[in-house]
């Protein structure tokens, strides 16, 4: 056995422990009960899971799924053209643009969300600007509504869509496009019949990334949606921080994790089907 | 004869660098025309300009008499078989073949009928539902050809279509392609760097070097009457004999080997030189015999000739020898 592998074991053990341990604790917690004062009672129950199916929570789940779906669709519609344009640039410009796409990741997400608040609030940049121009009389309500949350969600997740699509466009053989032109396909037809189908893996990967991470998002609705709009993420956050119902919060987390895993699994299935179609049997 | 493709002083620059100097050429209807030249000489570039994938810097291209330089590739009635086939990996064989018809909105039953015909012609019917990745190189190559000819193009452009295949298959497909072209009466513009391939298949050949045309003619002309030293050495084997400013190309098969001990009857045009056998290289049905000439008339110290497997006299290194040829067999070439 190589020395390198020996050295890797402690690292693997370390990662496994710190990845699995919290998960096991959360799973364990989700089958416990909450005491009157928020303390944990060590008694087995599945009530936390059953409670999840109350209409109130199902409604929140529905809202969350809807928001995640909408975010994914908008990210795709915006992200694809952006990725497409980047992939068409010269090499050094491509690198620069990709860097610009990733730069926001270097700044804390919380701070970036507050930046949006500063831009959109009633005395914010947009409203001040429009008022000064005399285009509006009263400040617009740009914050604390559905649109603001959607904007924040799209803003936060767009890079997750752009990057995988860019990669698949980058891998696309230029001669496929030329062959399509040669066979009489206009640029638009070439896009729909050749480019889009061949970048499907990138689209699927980007969509899964955006969708799954939208499902768990709580910062954006919290800051840009005010108290009104709650998604699953906020519900979980509340169970741990304000309601002090850790077992229920844990159960919700587990449900969310399972949902995400199912989606990722479906993604792999879809990808395998795609590759199975291309690879030889 | 009707001109199908005319290039009129077509030029191409890449980033200010001239890759194709003014180039003119006429290809006739129904002709198997080959562009032959070493790699990097601009064959692909020339072909891509005809297909519309590259825009000439200057000059005009006529397709069946009408100028096409300003037309995008999808409006030109030519089809190309790409060097690496460029089949669509997300479509099966039949879908690949129907793609061009579908783009031109040919009715579905017509699409099917023509696809059937072409698949039968290229022996692909049994593979119609396979993905390109499930096919061998030769089969992929046939799909690429089927995908192009199903559109009934005015000209089929083939860019080294057999380059990626092994020798046996290449030989076989050369004959098949030639037959296909004859049967369909299509105009073929064929690109290759393989002189043997060009000679076997073409009606006419244009030999290219560094972007310009060296010589154009039938395979026979190109082989037997090379005009330039480049053509003489690029196609087949040649001895280049230079005397002062004049150079002659002499095919090794035109060189006769004589035993100095045996008296010879010479015609007036027969040239005879004395030498020593320097080396004999076994090549199968022939041996290459390298003879060092005694006289220093030519600035070519060693002459190549062939001895055939059934020759009675077997030459060995070190032996005294006479080499001779008919004067006209040495063809004058520009150096
Ligand atoms: N897109 C391009 N940009 C710059 N140079 C190119 C481009 N395409 C071809 N060339 C150059 O043009 C010359 C001819 O290339 P090509 O037509 O591919 O030759 P061939 O097909 O005969 O091998 C080469 O020197 C090549 O480097
Ligand atoms: Mg080439």
Coordinates of C-alpha atoms and ligand atoms in Angstrom, one line a residue:
Chain A
X1 CA 0.0 0.0 0.0
X2 CA 1.3 3.4 -1.0
X3 CA 2.4 5.9 1.6
X4 CA 0.1 8.5 0.0
X5 CA -3.0 6.4 0.7
X6 CA -1.9 5.8 4.3
X7 CA -1.7 9.5 4.7
X8 CA -5.1 10.0 3.2
X9 CA -6.9 7.8 5.8
X10 CA -6.9 10.3 8.6
X11 CA -8.2 13.0 6.3
X12 CA -11.0 10.7 5.1
X13 CA -11.9 9.7 8.6
X14 CA -11.9 13.4 9.7
X15 CA -14.2 14.4 6.8
X16 CA -16.5 11.4 7.3
X17 CA -16.8 12.2 11.0
X18 CA -17.6 15.9 10.5
X19 CA -19.9 15.2 7.6
X20 CA -21.7 12.2 9.0
X21 CA -21.8 13.1 12.7
X22 CA -24.1 16.1 12.4
X23 CA -26.3 14.2 10.0
X24 CA -26.7 11.3 12.4
X25 CA -27.4 13.7 15.3
X26 CA -30.1 15.5 13.2
X27 CA -31.6 12.2 12.2
X28 CA -31.6 11.1 15.8
X29 CA -33.1 14.3 17.0
X30 CA -35.9 14.2 14.5
X31 CA -37.4 11.2 16.4
X32 CA -37.4 13.0 19.8
X33 CA -40.0 15.2 21.4
X34 CA -40.0 18.8 22.5
X35 CA -40.7 19.8 26.1
X36 CA -42.9 22.7 27.0
X37 CA -39.9 25.0 27.4
X38 CA -38.2 23.9 24.3
X39 CA -36.0 21.3 26.0
X40 CA -35.6 17.9 24.4
X41 CA -37.4 14.9 25.7
X42 CA -35.6 11.6 24.9
X43 CA -38.7 9.7 23.9
X44 CA -39.2 8.1 20.5
X45 CA -41.9 9.5 18.2
X46 CA -42.7 10.0 14.5
X47 CA -45.0 12.9 15.2
X48 CA -42.5 15.4 13.8
X49 CA -42.8 13.7 10.4
X50 CA -46.5 13.4 10.6
X51 CA -46.8 17.1 11.5
X52 CA -45.0 18.0 8.3
X53 CA -48.1 16.9 6.4
X54 CA -50.3 19.5 8.0
X55 CA -51.8 21.9 5.4
X56 CA -49.8 24.8 6.8
X57 CA -46.5 23.1 6.2
X58 CA -47.5 21.6 2.9
X59 CA -48.5 25.0 1.8
X60 CA -45.0 26.2 2.6
X61 CA -43.5 23.2 0.8
X62 CA -45.6 24.1 -2.2
X63 CA -44.5 27.7 -2.1
X64 CA -40.9 26.6 -1.8
X65 CA -41.1 24.2 -4.7
X66 CA -42.8 26.9 -6.8
X67 CA -40.2 29.5 -5.9
X68 CA -37.3 27.0 -6.6
X69 CA -38.9 26.0 -9.9
X70 CA -39.4 29.6 -11.0
X71 CA -35.8 30.5 -9.9
X72 CA -34.5 27.6 -11.9
X73 CA -36.4 28.5 -15.1
X74 CA -35.4 32.2 -14.9
X75 CA -31.8 31.3 -14.2
X76 CA -31.8 29.0 -17.2
X77 CA -33.4 31.7 -19.5
X78 CA -30.8 34.2 -18.3
X79 CA -27.9 31.9 -17.8
X80 CA -27.9 30.2 -21.1
X81 CA -27.5 33.3 -23.3
X82 CA -24.8 34.5 -20.9
X83 CA -22.9 31.2 -21.0
X84 CA -23.3 31.2 -24.8
X85 CA -21.8 34.6 -25.2
X86 CA -18.9 33.8 -22.9
X87 CA -18.1 30.6 -24.7
X88 CA -18.0 32.6 -28.0
X89 CA -15.4 35.1 -26.7
X90 CA -11.7 34.8 -27.2
X91 CA -9.8 32.8 -24.6
X92 CA -8.5 35.5 -22.4
X93 CA -11.8 37.3 -22.4
X94 CA -13.5 34.1 -21.5
X95 CA -11.3 33.7 -18.4
X96 CA -12.0 37.3 -17.4
X97 CA -15.8 36.9 -17.8
X98 CA -15.8 33.6 -15.8
X99 CA -13.9 35.3 -13.1
X100 CA -16.5 38.1 -13.0
X101 CA -19.2 35.5 -12.8
X102 CA -17.5 34.0 -9.8
X103 CA -16.3 37.1 -8.0
X104 CA -19.6 37.5 -5.9
X105 CA -18.8 34.2 -4.2
X106 CA -15.8 35.9 -2.6
X107 CA -18.2 38.2 -0.6
X108 CA -20.4 36.9 2.1
X109 CA -23.9 36.1 0.9
X110 CA -25.5 38.0 3.8
X111 CA -23.6 41.1 2.9
X112 CA -24.6 40.8 -0.8
X113 CA -28.2 40.4 0.2
X114 CA -28.1 43.6 2.3
X115 CA -26.6 45.3 -0.7
X116 CA -29.8 44.5 -2.5
X117 CA -31.8 46.0 0.3
X118 CA -29.8 49.2 0.1
X119 CA -30.5 49.3 -3.7
X120 CA -34.2 48.5 -3.5
X121 CA -35.5 50.0 -0.2
X122 CA -37.8 53.0 -0.4
X123 CA -34.9 55.5 0.2
X124 CA -32.7 53.3 -1.8
X125 CA -30.7 53.9 -5.0
X126 CA -33.4 52.9 -7.5
X127 CA -36.1 54.9 -5.9
X128 CA -34.0 58.0 -5.3
X129 CA -32.9 57.9 -8.9
X130 CA -36.4 57.6 -10.2
X131 CA -37.7 60.3 -7.8
X132 CA -35.0 62.7 -8.9
X133 CA -35.8 62.1 -12.5
X134 CA -39.4 62.8 -11.7
X135 CA -40.6 59.6 -13.2
X136 CA -42.4 58.6 -10.0
X137 CA -44.1 60.6 -7.2
X138 CA -44.0 58.0 -4.5
X139 CA -41.2 55.5 -3.8
X140 CA -42.0 52.1 -5.3
X141 CA -42.4 49.1 -3.1
X142 CA -39.5 47.1 -4.5
X143 CA -38.7 45.2 -1.3
X144 CA -40.5 42.7 0.9
X145 CA -42.6 41.1 -1.7
X146 CA -42.5 38.0 -3.9
X147 CA -40.7 39.8 -6.7
X148 CA -37.9 40.9 -4.5
X149 CA -37.4 37.4 -3.2
X150 CA -37.4 36.0 -6.7
X151 CA -34.9 38.6 -7.7
X152 CA -32.6 37.7 -4.9
X153 CA -32.9 34.0 -5.5
X154 CA -32.1 34.4 -9.2
X155 CA -29.2 36.7 -8.4
X156 CA -27.7 34.3 -5.9
X157 CA -28.1 31.2 -8.0
X158 CA -27.3 32.4 -11.5
X159 CA -23.6 31.5 -11.4
X160 CA -24.6 27.9 -10.6
X161 CA -26.5 27.8 -13.9
X162 CA -23.9 29.7 -16.0
X163 CA -20.9 27.6 -15.1
X164 CA -22.1 24.1 -16.0
X165 CA -23.7 25.3 -19.2
X166 CA -20.5 27.2 -20.1
X167 CA -18.6 23.9 -19.6
X168 CA -20.9 21.9 -21.9
X169 CA -20.8 24.7 -24.5
X170 CA -17.1 24.8 -24.3
X171 CA -17.0 21.0 -25.0
X172 CA -19.3 21.3 -27.9
X173 CA -17.5 20.4 -31.1
X174 CA -17.4 23.5 -33.4
X175 CA -17.6 21.2 -36.4
X176 CA -21.1 20.0 -35.3
X177 CA -22.3 23.6 -35.9
X178 CA -20.6 23.8 -39.2
X179 CA -22.0 20.5 -40.3
X180 CA -25.5 21.7 -39.4
X181 CA -25.0 24.9 -41.5
X182 CA -23.6 22.8 -44.3
X183 CA -26.7 20.6 -44.3
X184 CA -29.0 23.7 -44.7
X185 CA -29.8 24.6 -41.0
X186 CA -30.1 28.3 -40.3
X187 CA -28.4 29.5 -37.2
X188 CA -31.6 29.4 -35.2
X189 CA -32.4 25.8 -36.3
X190 CA -28.8 24.8 -35.6
X191 CA -29.2 26.1 -32.1
X192 CA -32.4 24.2 -31.4
X193 CA -31.5 21.0 -33.2
X194 CA -27.8 20.7 -32.4
X195 CA -26.5 23.1 -29.8
X196 CA -29.3 22.8 -27.3
X197 CA -29.6 19.0 -27.3
X198 CA -25.8 18.6 -27.0
X199 CA -25.6 20.9 -24.0
X200 CA -28.3 19.1 -22.2
X201 CA -26.0 17.6 -19.5
X202 CA -24.9 21.1 -18.6
X203 CA -28.5 22.4 -18.5
X204 CA -29.5 19.5 -16.2
X205 CA -26.5 19.9 -13.9
X206 CA -27.1 23.7 -13.6
X207 CA -30.8 23.2 -13.0
X208 CA -30.3 20.6 -10.3
X209 CA -27.7 22.9 -8.6
X210 CA -30.0 25.9 -8.7
X211 CA -33.1 24.0 -7.7
X212 CA -31.7 22.1 -4.8
X213 CA -29.9 25.0 -3.3
X214 CA -33.0 27.2 -3.8
X215 CA -35.0 24.6 -1.8
X216 CA -32.8 25.2 1.3
X217 CA -32.4 29.0 0.9
X218 CA -33.5 31.1 3.9
X219 CA -31.3 34.2 3.9
X220 CA -32.9 35.8 0.9
X221 CA -36.6 35.4 1.9
X222 CA -35.5 36.5 5.4
X223 CA -33.8 39.7 4.3
X224 CA -35.5 40.6 1.1
X225 CA -38.9 39.1 1.7
X226 CA -39.4 40.5 5.2
X227 CA -41.4 38.4 7.6
X228 CA -44.2 37.7 5.2
X229 CA -42.8 35.1 2.8
X230 CA -41.6 31.9 4.4
X231 CA -40.0 29.1 2.6
X232 CA -39.0 25.7 4.1
X233 CA -35.5 27.1 4.9
X234 CA -37.1 29.9 7.0
X235 CA -39.3 27.4 8.7
X236 CA -36.4 25.2 9.7
X237 CA -34.4 28.2 10.8
X238 CA -37.3 29.3 13.0
X239 CA -37.7 25.9 14.6
X240 CA -34.1 26.1 15.7
X241 CA -33.8 29.8 16.6
X242 CA -37.2 31.2 17.7
X243 CA -39.7 28.3 18.2
X244 CA -37.0 26.2 19.9
X245 CA -38.5 23.0 18.5
X246 CA -35.3 21.3 17.5
X247 CA -36.9 17.9 16.9
X248 CA -39.4 19.3 14.4
X249 CA -36.7 21.4 12.7
X250 CA -34.6 18.2 12.4
X251 CA -37.4 16.3 10.8
X252 CA -37.9 19.1 8.3
X253 CA -34.2 19.1 7.5
X254 CA -34.3 15.4 6.9
X255 CA -37.3 15.7 4.6
X256 CA -35.6 18.4 2.7
X257 CA -32.4 16.4 2.4
X258 CA -34.3 13.4 1.2
X259 CA -36.1 15.5 -1.4
X260 CA -32.7 16.9 -2.6
X261 CA -31.2 13.4 -2.7
X262 CA -34.1 12.1 -4.8
X263 CA -33.6 15.0 -7.3
X264 CA -29.9 14.4 -7.5
X265 CA -30.6 10.7 -8.0
X266 CA -33.0 11.5 -10.8
X267 CA -30.3 13.7 -12.4
X268 CA -27.9 10.9 -12.5
X269 CA -30.5 8.6 -14.0
X270 CA -31.2 11.2 -16.7
X271 CA -27.5 11.7 -17.4
X272 CA -27.0 7.9 -17.6
X273 CA -29.9 7.6 -20.0
X274 CA -28.3 10.4 -22.1
X275 CA -24.9 8.8 -22.1
X276 CA -26.3 5.3 -22.6
X277 CA -27.8 6.7 -25.8
X278 CA -24.5 8.0 -26.9
X279 CA -22.1 5.3 -25.7
X280 CA -22.0 1.9 -27.3
X281 CA -23.9 -0.8 -25.6
Chain B
X1 CA -19.1 20.6 -70.6
X2 CA -20.7 22.8 -68.0
X3 CA -18.6 24.5 -65.3
X4 CA -19.9 23.6 -61.9
X5 CA -17.4 25.5 -59.7
X6 CA -15.3 28.4 -60.7
X7 CA -12.8 30.1 -58.5
X8 CA -11.8 33.5 -59.7
X9 CA -8.7 34.8 -58.1
X10 CA -9.9 33.6 -54.7
X11 CA -7.6 34.8 -51.9
X12 CA -7.6 34.0 -48.2
X13 CA -5.8 35.7 -45.4
X14 CA -5.8 34.7 -41.8
X15 CA -4.8 37.5 -39.4
X16 CA -3.2 39.3 -42.2
X17 CA -1.2 36.3 -43.3
X18 CA -1.8 35.2 -46.9
X19 CA -2.6 31.5 -46.8
X20 CA -4.1 31.2 -50.3
X21 CA -2.6 33.6 -52.9
X22 CA -4.9 34.4 -55.9
X23 CA -6.3 31.0 -57.0
X24 CA -8.3 30.2 -60.0
X25 CA -9.8 26.9 -61.0
X26 CA -12.7 25.5 -62.9
X27 CA -14.4 22.2 -62.0
X28 CA -16.8 20.7 -64.5
X29 CA -20.1 19.0 -64.0
X30 CA -19.9 15.3 -63.2
X31 CA -16.2 15.4 -62.7
X32 CA -14.2 13.7 -60.0
X33 CA -11.8 16.5 -59.2
X34 CA -9.0 16.2 -56.6
X35 CA -7.0 18.8 -54.7
X36 CA -3.8 17.1 -53.9
X37 CA -1.0 18.6 -51.7
X38 CA 1.0 18.2 -48.5
X39 CA -0.8 19.0 -45.2
X40 CA -1.0 22.7 -44.4
X41 CA -1.0 23.7 -48.1
X42 CA -4.5 25.2 -47.8
X43 CA -6.7 22.4 -49.2
X44 CA -9.2 22.5 -46.4
X45 CA -9.3 26.3 -46.4
X46 CA -10.1 26.3 -50.2
X47 CA -12.8 23.8 -49.7
X48 CA -14.3 25.6 -46.7
X49 CA -14.5 28.7 -48.8
X50 CA -16.5 26.8 -51.4
X51 CA -18.8 25.4 -48.7
X52 CA -19.2 28.9 -47.2
X53 CA -17.7 28.1 -43.9
X54 CA -14.9 30.6 -44.6
X55 CA -15.2 33.9 -46.5
X56 CA -12.6 34.7 -49.2
X57 CA -10.6 37.8 -48.5
X58 CA -10.8 38.6 -52.2
X59 CA -12.1 37.0 -55.4
X60 CA -15.4 35.3 -56.4
X61 CA -16.7 31.8 -56.3
X62 CA -19.3 30.7 -58.9
X63 CA -21.5 27.7 -58.3
X64 CA -23.3 26.5 -61.5
X65 CA -22.7 30.0 -62.9
X66 CA -24.0 32.1 -60.1
X67 CA -21.8 33.9 -57.6
X68 CA -22.1 32.5 -54.1
X69 CA -19.4 34.4 -52.1
X70 CA -22.0 36.4 -50.2
X71 CA -24.2 33.4 -49.4
X72 CA -24.1 31.7 -46.0
X73 CA -23.3 28.0 -46.0
X74 CA -26.9 27.0 -45.4
X75 CA -28.0 28.6 -48.6
X76 CA -25.4 26.9 -50.8
X77 CA -26.3 23.9 -52.8
X78 CA -23.1 22.0 -51.8
X79 CA -22.5 19.5 -49.1
X80 CA -19.4 18.6 -47.3
X81 CA -18.0 15.3 -45.8
X82 CA -15.9 16.5 -42.9
X83 CA -12.4 15.3 -42.1
X84 CA -13.5 13.7 -38.9
X85 CA -17.1 13.1 -40.1
X86 CA -18.7 15.5 -37.5
X87 CA -21.8 13.2 -37.1
X88 CA -24.4 14.4 -34.6
X89 CA -23.9 12.2 -31.6
X90 CA -27.4 12.7 -30.2
X91 CA -29.1 11.4 -33.4
X92 CA -29.1 7.9 -34.8
X93 CA -27.9 7.0 -38.3
X94 CA -31.3 7.6 -39.9
X95 CA -31.8 10.9 -38.1
X96 CA -28.4 12.0 -39.1
X97 CA -29.1 11.2 -42.8
X98 CA -32.5 12.9 -42.7
X99 CA -31.2 16.1 -41.0
X100 CA -30.6 18.0 -44.2
X101 CA -33.9 17.1 -45.7
X102 CA -35.7 18.0 -42.5
X103 CA -34.0 21.4 -42.4
X104 CA -35.2 22.0 -46.0
X105 CA -38.7 21.0 -45.0
X106 CA -38.9 18.1 -47.5
X107 CA -42.2 16.3 -46.9
X108 CA -41.8 13.4 -44.4
X109 CA -42.7 10.5 -46.9
X110 CA -40.2 12.0 -49.4
X111 CA -37.6 12.2 -46.6
X112 CA -38.2 8.5 -45.8
X113 CA -38.0 7.4 -49.4
X114 CA -34.8 9.2 -50.1
X115 CA -33.2 8.0 -46.8
X116 CA -34.1 4.4 -47.7
X117 CA -32.5 4.8 -51.1
X118 CA -29.3 6.3 -49.7
X119 CA -29.1 3.8 -46.9
X120 CA -29.4 1.0 -49.3
X121 CA -26.8 2.5 -51.5
X122 CA -24.3 2.9 -48.7
X123 CA -25.3 -0.4 -47.1
X124 CA -26.4 1.2 -43.8
X125 CA -30.0 0.0 -43.7
X126 CA -29.3 -2.5 -40.9
X127 CA -27.6 0.1 -38.8
X128 CA -30.3 2.8 -39.2
X129 CA -31.2 2.9 -35.5
X130 CA -27.6 2.9 -34.2
X131 CA -25.9 5.9 -32.6
X132 CA -22.7 7.1 -34.3
X133 CA -20.7 5.9 -31.4
X134 CA -21.9 2.4 -32.0
X135 CA -20.4 2.3 -35.5
X136 CA -16.9 1.4 -36.8
X137 CA -14.8 4.1 -38.5
X138 CA -15.8 2.9 -41.9
X139 CA -19.5 2.8 -41.1
X140 CA -19.3 6.3 -39.6
X141 CA -17.6 7.4 -42.8
X142 CA -20.5 6.0 -44.9
X143 CA -23.0 7.8 -42.7
X144 CA -21.2 11.0 -43.4
X145 CA -21.3 10.4 -47.1
X146 CA -25.0 9.3 -47.0
X147 CA -25.9 12.4 -44.9
X148 CA -24.4 14.6 -47.6
X149 CA -25.6 12.8 -50.8
X150 CA -29.2 12.4 -49.7
X151 CA -29.5 16.2 -50.3
X152 CA -28.6 15.8 -54.0
X153 CA -26.1 18.6 -53.8
X154 CA -24.7 20.2 -56.9
X155 CA -21.2 19.4 -55.6
X156 CA -20.1 17.0 -52.9
X157 CA -17.0 18.2 -51.0
X158 CA -14.9 15.5 -49.4
X159 CA -12.1 16.6 -47.1
X160 CA -9.7 13.7 -46.7
X161 CA -12.7 11.4 -46.0
X162 CA -10.6 8.3 -45.8
X163 CA -7.7 9.8 -43.8
X164 CA -8.7 8.2 -40.5
X165 CA -9.2 4.7 -41.8
X166 CA -6.7 1.9 -42.0
X167 CA -5.0 1.0 -45.2
X168 CA -7.1 -2.0 -46.4
X169 CA -10.4 -0.3 -45.7
X170 CA -9.1 2.9 -47.4
X171 CA -8.3 0.9 -50.6
X172 CA -11.7 -0.7 -50.6
X173 CA -13.6 2.5 -50.0
X174 CA -11.6 4.4 -52.6
X175 CA -13.1 2.1 -55.3
X176 CA -16.6 2.3 -53.7
X177 CA -16.5 6.1 -53.7
X178 CA -15.4 6.2 -57.2
X179 CA -18.2 3.9 -58.2
X180 CA -20.7 5.9 -56.3
X181 CA -19.7 9.1 -58.0
X182 CA -19.9 7.5 -61.4
X183 CA -23.3 5.9 -60.7
X184 CA -24.8 9.1 -59.3
X185 CA -23.1 11.4 -61.8
X186 CA -22.3 13.8 -59.0
X187 CA -19.6 16.4 -59.1
X188 CA -17.0 15.5 -56.5
X189 CA -14.4 17.8 -55.1
X190 CA -12.0 15.6 -53.2
X191 CA -9.2 16.6 -51.0
X192 CA -6.3 14.4 -50.1
X193 CA -2.6 14.5 -49.3
X194 CA -2.3 10.9 -50.6
X195 CA -1.0 10.9 -54.1
X196 CA -1.8 7.3 -54.7
X197 CA -5.4 7.9 -53.7
X198 CA -5.6 11.0 -56.0
X199 CA -4.2 9.0 -59.0
X200 CA -6.6 6.0 -58.5
X201 CA -9.8 8.0 -58.2
X202 CA -9.6 11.3 -60.0
X203 CA -10.6 12.5 -63.5
X204 CA -8.5 15.6 -62.9
X205 CA -6.0 16.6 -60.2
X206 CA -4.9 20.0 -59.0
X207 CA -1.6 19.7 -57.2
X208 CA -1.2 22.4 -54.6
X209 CA 1.8 23.7 -52.8
X210 CA 1.9 26.4 -50.2
X211 CA -1.5 27.7 -51.2
X212 CA -0.9 28.0 -54.9
X213 CA -1.6 25.7 -57.9
X214 CA 1.4 23.8 -59.1
X215 CA -0.2 21.9 -61.9
X216 CA -3.6 20.7 -63.1
X217 CA -4.4 17.8 -65.3
X218 CA -5.4 14.2 -65.6
X219 CA -3.8 11.7 -63.4
X220 CA -1.8 10.5 -66.5
X221 CA -0.6 14.0 -67.2
X222 CA 0.4 14.7 -63.6
X223 CA 2.3 11.5 -63.4
X224 CA 4.0 11.4 -66.8
X225 CA 4.4 15.0 -67.6
X226 CA 5.1 16.8 -64.3
X227 CA 5.7 20.5 -65.0
X228 CA 7.5 21.4 -61.8
X229 CA 10.1 19.7 -59.6
X230 CA 7.6 19.8 -56.7
X231 CA 5.0 17.8 -58.7
X232 CA 7.6 15.4 -59.9
X233 CA 8.8 14.5 -56.5
X234 CA 5.4 14.7 -54.7
X235 CA 3.8 12.2 -57.0
X236 CA 5.4 8.9 -57.2
X237 CA 9.2 8.6 -57.1
X238 CA 11.5 10.5 -59.4
X239 CA 15.1 11.1 -59.9
X240 CA 15.7 14.9 -60.4
X241 CA 18.7 15.4 -62.8
X242 CA 19.9 18.9 -62.9
X243 CA 22.4 20.3 -65.4
X244 CA 23.1 23.9 -64.9
X245 CA 19.7 25.7 -64.9
X246 CA 17.8 22.8 -66.4
X247 CA 16.3 20.0 -64.4
X248 CA 14.8 16.8 -65.6
X249 CA 12.6 14.3 -63.8
X250 CA 13.3 10.6 -64.5
X251 CA 11.0 7.9 -63.1
X252 CA 13.0 5.0 -61.6
X253 CA 10.9 2.5 -63.7
X254 CA 12.2 4.2 -66.9
X255 CA 15.8 3.4 -65.9
X256 CA 17.3 0.2 -67.4
X257 CA 20.1 -1.6 -65.7
X258 CA 22.8 -3.1 -68.0
X259 CA 25.7 -5.4 -67.4
X260 CA 28.9 -3.6 -68.7
X261 CA 30.2 -7.0 -69.9
X262 CA 27.4 -7.4 -72.4
X263 CA 27.4 -5.3 -75.6
X264 CA 24.4 -3.0 -76.2
X265 CA 22.7 -1.8 -79.3
X266 CA 21.9 1.9 -78.7
X267 CA 19.4 4.1 -80.4
X268 CA 20.5 7.7 -80.9
X269 CA 18.3 9.0 -78.1
X270 CA 19.5 6.5 -75.6
X271 CA 21.5 7.8 -72.7
X272 CA 24.0 5.5 -71.0
X273 CA 26.0 6.2 -67.9
X274 CA 28.5 4.1 -65.9
X275 CA 28.2 3.6 -62.2
X276 CA 28.6 1.4 -59.1
X277 CA 25.7 -0.3 -57.3
X278 CA 25.7 1.3 -53.9
X279 CA 22.7 -0.3 -52.2
X280 CA 19.8 -2.6 -53.0
X281 CA 16.6 -2.3 -50.9
X282 CA 14.0 -5.1 -50.9
X283 CA 10.5 -3.7 -51.4
X284 CA 8.4 -6.8 -52.3
X285 CA 7.8 -7.2 -56.0
X286 CA 10.6 -4.7 -56.7
X287 CA 14.0 -3.9 -55.2
X288 CA 15.2 -0.4 -55.3
X289 CA 18.7 -0.2 -56.7
X290 CA 20.8 2.8 -55.9
X291 CA 23.6 3.5 -58.4
X292 CA 26.4 6.0 -57.8
X293 CA 27.2 7.6 -61.2
X294 CA 30.8 7.9 -62.3
X295 CA 30.4 11.1 -64.2
X296 CA 29.4 14.2 -62.3
X297 CA 27.2 15.5 -65.1
X298 CA 24.2 15.9 -62.8
X299 CA 24.2 17.2 -59.3
X300 CA 22.6 13.9 -58.3
X301 CA 25.2 11.5 -57.0
X302 CA 22.9 8.5 -56.6
X303 CA 20.3 7.4 -59.1
X304 CA 17.4 5.2 -58.2
X305 CA 16.2 2.4 -60.4
X306 CA 14.1 -0.7 -59.9
X307 CA 14.9 -4.4 -60.4
X308 CA 11.9 -6.7 -60.6
X309 CA 11.4 -9.9 -58.7
X310 CA 11.6 -11.9 -61.9
X311 CA 14.8 -10.2 -63.4
X312 CA 17.4 -12.8 -64.2
X313 CA 20.3 -10.5 -63.3
X314 CA 20.3 -9.7 -59.6
X315 CA 22.3 -6.7 -58.7
X316 CA 24.4 -6.6 -55.5
X317 CA 26.1 -3.7 -53.9
X318 CA 29.6 -3.0 -55.1
X319 CA 29.1 -4.2 -58.7
X320 CA 30.0 -2.2 -61.8
X321 CA 26.9 -1.3 -63.8
X322 CA 25.6 0.7 -66.7
X323 CA 22.3 2.7 -66.4
X324 CA 20.4 3.8 -69.4
X325 CA 17.2 5.5 -70.4
X326 CA 15.4 6.9 -73.5
X327 CA 16.1 10.7 -73.7
X328 CA 12.4 11.7 -73.8
X329 CA 11.7 9.7 -70.7
X330 CA 13.6 12.4 -68.7
X331 CA 10.9 15.2 -68.5
X332 CA 12.0 18.7 -68.2
X333 CA 10.7 20.4 -65.1
X334 CA 10.8 23.9 -63.5
X335 CA 12.9 23.8 -60.4
Ligands
LIG1 N1 -8.8 29.5 -38.9 C1 -7.5 29.7 -39.2 N2 -6.8 30.7 -38.6 C2 -5.5 30.8 -38.9 N3 -4.8 30.1 -39.7 C3 -5.4 29.1 -40.3 C4 -6.8 28.8 -40.1 N4 -7.2 27.8 -40.8 C5 -6.1 27.4 -41.5 N5 -5.1 28.1 -41.2 C6 -3.7 28.0 -41.8 O1 -3.8 27.9 -43.2 C7 -2.9 27.0 -43.7 C8 -3.6 26.0 -44.5 O2 -4.4 25.2 -43.7 P1 -5.4 24.0 -44.2 O3 -6.3 24.7 -45.2 O4 -6.0 23.4 -43.1 O5 -4.4 23.1 -44.9 P2 -4.6 21.5 -45.4 O6 -6.0 21.2 -45.4 O7 -4.0 21.5 -46.8 O8 -3.8 20.7 -44.5 C9 -2.2 26.4 -42.5 O9 -0.9 27.0 -42.4 C10 -3.0 26.7 -41.3 O10 -2.3 26.9 -40.2
LIG2 MG1 -7.0 19.7 -44.2

